[in-house]
Tab-separated table of C-alpha atoms and ligand atoms in Angstrom:
chain	number	residue	atom	x	y	z
A	1	MET	CA	-0.060	0.038	0.043
A	2	ILE	CA	1.443	3.282	-1.056
A	3	ASN	CA	1.070	6.149	1.415
A	4	GLU	CA	-0.032	9.614	0.464
A	5	ALA	CA	3.492	11.211	0.704
A	6	ILE	CA	4.964	8.558	-1.656
A	7	GLN	CA	2.024	8.947	-4.059
A	8	GLN	CA	2.677	12.798	-4.284
A	9	GLN	CA	6.332	12.129	-5.162
A	10	ILE	CA	5.345	9.587	-7.752
A	11	ASN	CA	2.885	12.214	-9.159
A	12	LYS	CA	5.841	14.673	-9.410
A	13	GLY	CA	8.172	12.133	-10.927
A	14	GLU	CA	10.449	12.322	-7.902
A	15	MET	CA	9.784	8.470	-7.354
A	16	LEU	CA	9.188	6.009	-10.089
A	17	PRO	CA	8.231	2.263	-10.003
A	18	LEU	CA	11.487	0.942	-11.083
A	19	MET	CA	11.498	-2.594	-12.474
A	20	GLU	CA	15.133	-2.794	-13.331
A	21	GLU	CA	18.148	-0.705	-14.417
A	22	PHE	CA	21.207	-1.979	-16.316
A	23	TYR	CA	24.050	-0.965	-18.479
A	24	THR	CA	24.155	-2.692	-21.837
A	25	ILE	CA	24.184	-2.104	-25.524
A	26	GLN	CA	21.212	-0.739	-27.336
A	27	GLY	CA	19.950	-3.693	-29.391
A	28	GLU	CA	17.326	-2.113	-31.584
A	29	GLY	CA	16.589	0.586	-34.014
A	30	PHE	CA	18.623	3.686	-35.026
A	31	HIS	CA	21.042	3.601	-32.007
A	32	THR	CA	21.780	-0.071	-32.328
A	33	GLY	CA	25.253	-1.121	-31.050
A	34	LYS	CA	25.680	1.926	-28.717
A	35	ALA	CA	26.345	1.546	-24.919
A	36	ALA	CA	23.439	2.924	-22.893
A	37	TYR	CA	22.082	2.709	-19.377
A	38	PHE	CA	18.521	1.293	-19.358
A	39	ILE	CA	15.876	2.303	-16.932
A	40	ARG	CA	12.885	0.052	-17.062
A	41	ILE	CA	9.787	1.580	-15.408
A	42	GLY	CA	6.900	-0.790	-14.425
A	43	GLY	CA	3.302	-0.291	-15.530
A	44	CYS	CA	1.697	-0.946	-18.961
A	45	ASP	CA	-1.944	-1.375	-20.096
A	46	VAL	CA	-1.344	-1.538	-23.870
A	47	GLY	CA	-1.695	-5.300	-23.862
A	48	CYS	CA	0.382	-6.661	-26.716
A	49	HIS	CA	-0.116	-10.391	-26.747
A	50	TRP	CA	3.558	-11.019	-27.751
A	51	CYS	CA	4.999	-8.650	-25.180
A	52	ASP	CA	8.320	-9.940	-23.781
A	53	VAL	CA	8.253	-7.980	-20.559
A	54	LYS	CA	4.732	-8.907	-19.289
A	55	GLU	CA	6.168	-8.914	-15.813
A	56	SER	CA	6.351	-5.052	-16.174
A	57	TRP	CA	2.613	-4.647	-16.552
A	58	ASN	CA	1.554	-4.426	-12.965
A	59	ALA	CA	3.377	-1.266	-11.570
A	60	LYS	CA	2.441	-2.315	-8.022
A	61	LEU	CA	4.981	-5.125	-8.172
A	62	HIS	CA	7.794	-2.638	-8.745
A	63	PRO	CA	8.811	-0.558	-5.802
A	64	PRO	CA	8.547	3.181	-5.954
A	65	THR	CA	12.196	4.218	-6.127
A	66	ASN	CA	13.764	7.534	-5.525
A	67	THR	CA	14.461	9.177	-8.893
A	68	ASP	CA	17.714	10.846	-7.696
A	69	THR	CA	19.130	7.526	-6.785
A	70	ILE	CA	18.323	6.183	-10.433
A	71	VAL	CA	20.034	9.288	-11.822
A	72	GLU	CA	23.100	8.851	-9.560
A	73	ASN	CA	23.324	5.234	-10.751
A	74	ALA	CA	22.871	6.096	-14.457
A	75	LYS	CA	25.671	8.818	-14.462
A	76	LYS	CA	28.364	6.300	-13.466
A	77	TYR	CA	27.852	4.581	-16.828
A	78	ALA	CA	27.448	5.735	-20.396
A	79	ASN	CA	26.451	9.171	-21.566
A	80	THR	CA	23.162	7.850	-22.872
A	81	VAL	CA	20.089	6.881	-20.914
A	82	VAL	CA	17.242	4.893	-22.407
A	83	VAL	CA	14.028	5.089	-20.479
A	84	THR	CA	11.702	2.107	-21.341
A	85	GLY	CA	9.043	-0.036	-19.757
A	86	GLY	CA	6.359	-1.081	-19.506
A	87	GLU	CA	4.887	2.135	-20.915
A	88	PRO	CA	7.089	4.780	-19.364
A	89	LEU	CA	4.721	7.723	-20.283
A	90	MET	CA	2.267	6.475	-17.716
A	91	TRP	CA	4.520	8.487	-15.445
A	92	SER	CA	5.719	12.019	-15.291
A	93	LEU	CA	9.175	12.041	-16.709
A	94	ASP	CA	9.950	15.761	-16.494
A	95	TYR	CA	11.909	15.472	-13.283
A	96	ILE	CA	14.130	12.565	-14.336
A	97	THR	CA	14.971	13.954	-17.713
A	98	THR	CA	15.759	17.397	-16.431
A	99	LYS	CA	18.061	15.860	-13.936
A	100	LEU	CA	19.730	13.640	-16.576
A	101	GLN	CA	20.235	16.404	-19.007
A	102	SER	CA	21.614	18.699	-16.335
A	103	LEU	CA	24.409	16.106	-16.070
A	104	ASN	CA	24.945	16.172	-19.907
A	105	LEU	CA	23.371	12.791	-20.278
A	106	LYS	CA	21.470	12.065	-23.474
A	107	THR	CA	17.906	11.031	-22.842
A	108	HIS	CA	16.196	8.468	-25.073
A	109	ILE	CA	12.757	6.985	-24.667
A	110	GLU	CA	11.003	3.869	-26.031
A	111	THR	CA	7.271	4.362	-26.014
A	112	SER	CA	4.017	3.280	-27.496
A	113	GLY	CA	2.857	6.787	-27.363
A	114	ALA	CA	-0.383	5.894	-25.723
A	115	TYR	CA	-0.017	8.453	-22.903
A	116	PRO	CA	0.734	12.257	-22.984
A	117	LEU	CA	4.311	13.007	-23.597
A	118	SER	CA	6.346	14.366	-20.669
A	119	GLY	CA	10.069	14.812	-20.269
A	120	LYS	CA	12.873	16.437	-22.330
A	121	TRP	CA	14.210	14.071	-24.982
A	122	ASN	CA	17.155	13.844	-27.148
A	123	TRP	CA	15.540	10.782	-28.985
A	124	ILE	CA	12.017	9.598	-29.070
A	125	CYS	CA	11.489	6.113	-30.386
A	126	LEU	CA	7.680	5.730	-31.039
A	127	SER	CA	6.635	2.071	-31.341
A	128	PRO	CA	2.885	2.121	-31.988
A	129	LYS	CA	0.560	-0.683	-30.923
A	130	LYS	CA	-2.795	-1.510	-32.545
A	131	THR	CA	-4.332	-2.325	-29.157
A	132	LYS	CA	-3.874	1.292	-27.875
A	133	LEU	CA	-2.794	3.782	-30.570
A	134	PRO	CA	-0.555	6.705	-30.029
A	135	LEU	CA	-1.919	10.194	-29.048
A	136	ASN	CA	-1.817	12.503	-32.081
A	137	GLU	CA	0.652	14.787	-30.273
A	138	ILE	CA	3.623	12.458	-30.371
A	139	TYR	CA	3.740	11.725	-34.061
A	140	ASN	CA	5.333	15.083	-34.876
A	141	GLU	CA	7.854	14.608	-32.086
A	142	ALA	CA	9.205	11.146	-32.951
A	143	HIS	CA	12.739	10.800	-34.141
A	144	GLU	CA	12.230	7.055	-34.889
A	145	LEU	CA	9.155	4.981	-35.737
A	146	LYS	CA	9.615	1.312	-35.066
A	147	VAL	CA	6.779	-0.985	-35.945
A	148	ILE	CA	6.796	-4.585	-34.796
A	149	ILE	CA	5.891	-7.081	-37.566
A	150	SER	CA	4.052	-10.163	-36.291
A	151	ASN	CA	1.884	-10.774	-39.319
A	152	ASN	CA	1.158	-9.685	-42.829
A	153	HIS	CA	-1.380	-7.131	-41.850
A	154	ASP	CA	1.234	-5.278	-39.730
A	155	PHE	CA	2.856	-3.905	-42.949
A	156	LYS	CA	-0.388	-2.046	-43.652
A	157	PHE	CA	-0.422	-0.730	-40.165
A	158	ALA	CA	3.287	0.369	-40.482
A	159	GLU	CA	2.450	2.451	-43.546
A	160	GLU	CA	-0.574	4.099	-41.827
A	161	GLN	CA	1.649	5.013	-38.901
A	162	ALA	CA	4.475	6.243	-41.147
A	163	ALA	CA	1.923	8.687	-42.884
A	164	LYS	CA	1.462	10.365	-39.522
A	165	VAL	CA	5.122	11.034	-38.418
A	166	ASN	CA	7.220	13.989	-39.354
A	167	THR	CA	9.219	13.794	-42.541
A	168	ASN	CA	12.661	13.457	-40.674
A	169	CYS	CA	11.461	10.500	-38.728
A	170	GLU	CA	13.539	7.245	-39.311
A	171	LEU	CA	11.395	4.352	-40.256
A	172	TYR	CA	11.995	0.794	-38.849
A	173	LEU	CA	10.344	-2.560	-39.201
A	174	GLN	CA	11.319	-5.132	-36.568
A	175	PRO	CA	10.261	-8.735	-36.522
A	176	GLU	CA	8.462	-9.904	-33.422
A	177	TRP	CA	10.860	-12.216	-31.884
A	178	SER	CA	8.784	-15.368	-31.765
A	179	LYS	CA	7.853	-14.942	-35.415
A	180	ARG	CA	11.274	-13.826	-36.689
A	181	GLU	CA	11.934	-16.856	-38.869
A	182	LYS	CA	8.704	-16.394	-40.780
A	183	MET	CA	8.601	-12.574	-40.855
A	184	THR	CA	12.136	-11.555	-41.465
A	185	PRO	CA	12.345	-12.707	-45.201
A	186	LEU	CA	9.085	-10.760	-45.728
A	187	ILE	CA	10.475	-7.702	-44.108
A	188	VAL	CA	13.532	-7.966	-46.194
A	189	GLU	CA	11.492	-8.117	-49.331
A	190	PHE	CA	9.337	-5.267	-48.196
A	191	VAL	CA	12.238	-3.010	-47.379
A	192	MET	CA	13.804	-3.658	-50.726
A	193	LYS	CA	10.598	-2.620	-52.427
A	194	ASN	CA	10.107	0.360	-49.997
A	195	PRO	CA	13.546	1.630	-49.203
A	196	HIS	CA	12.290	4.516	-46.990
A	197	TRP	CA	12.012	1.689	-44.362
A	198	LYS	CA	15.017	-0.016	-42.652
A	199	ILE	CA	15.215	-3.324	-40.755
A	200	SER	CA	15.629	-3.305	-36.970
A	201	LEU	CA	16.696	-6.605	-35.373
A	202	GLN	CA	16.668	-7.293	-31.617
A	203	THR	CA	20.468	-7.693	-31.825
A	204	HIS	CA	20.830	-7.910	-27.946
A	205	LYS	CA	18.952	-11.194	-28.115
A	206	TYR	CA	21.320	-12.657	-30.678
A	207	LEU	CA	24.152	-11.315	-28.531
A	208	ASN	CA	22.631	-12.927	-25.484
A	209	ILE	CA	22.823	-9.707	-23.425
A	210	PRO	CA	19.957	-7.858	-21.529
B	1	SF4	S1	3.553	-1.530	-25.077
B	1	SF4	FE1	5.557	-2.603	-24.590
B	1	SF4	S2	5.509	-3.205	-22.516
B	1	SF4	FE2	3.372	-2.688	-22.991
B	1	SF4	S3	2.442	-4.652	-23.639
B	1	SF4	FE3	3.252	-3.669	-25.519
B	1	SF4	S4	5.390	-4.497	-25.795
B	1	SF4	FE4	4.675	-4.859	-23.623
């Protein structure tokens, strides 16, 4: 049970339900291969059936953690911090990103865009989901659009989403891990016919790192 004082700190982003934090290599999308400190915040109601972090969904399972402590931990490592989830925009991220940027750390987010954008970001990776579509406000802010391809219909969804982002946004298609053998050849074919798209692979899973 969270008391009122803690709830107020959560509301202000001074505490966050931290699931895990770790230093690794960004495995996906535009920044693939770069060292980064990952902060995974609990809580998500988007409900992707293929989600590979279902244990993140229930925020109550993840202890409210002092944001200053998370920032202190992050600054010991790389100069890039990736905030992910869960769906991190369920929480106010103004406080943590202001602190991180004041230390000259680059702030990146991985989000479905289903909640209002908070925080100051050097890189926004928007990964829209059919089950809970992004809010309109985020399309213009995204630096990267990453659509997960699990079936043939997802290509149409990807093009619909690409029509909404800004013209500088990088476009990525990424096979859903459990369908990668079936979908990767289809993605290769699609990208060769539609070269404004690029392929993103979950290279961290091939490298066997977090
Ligand atoms: S948005 Fe992300 S964390 Fe939430 S269910 Fe989908 S894949 Fe999982």
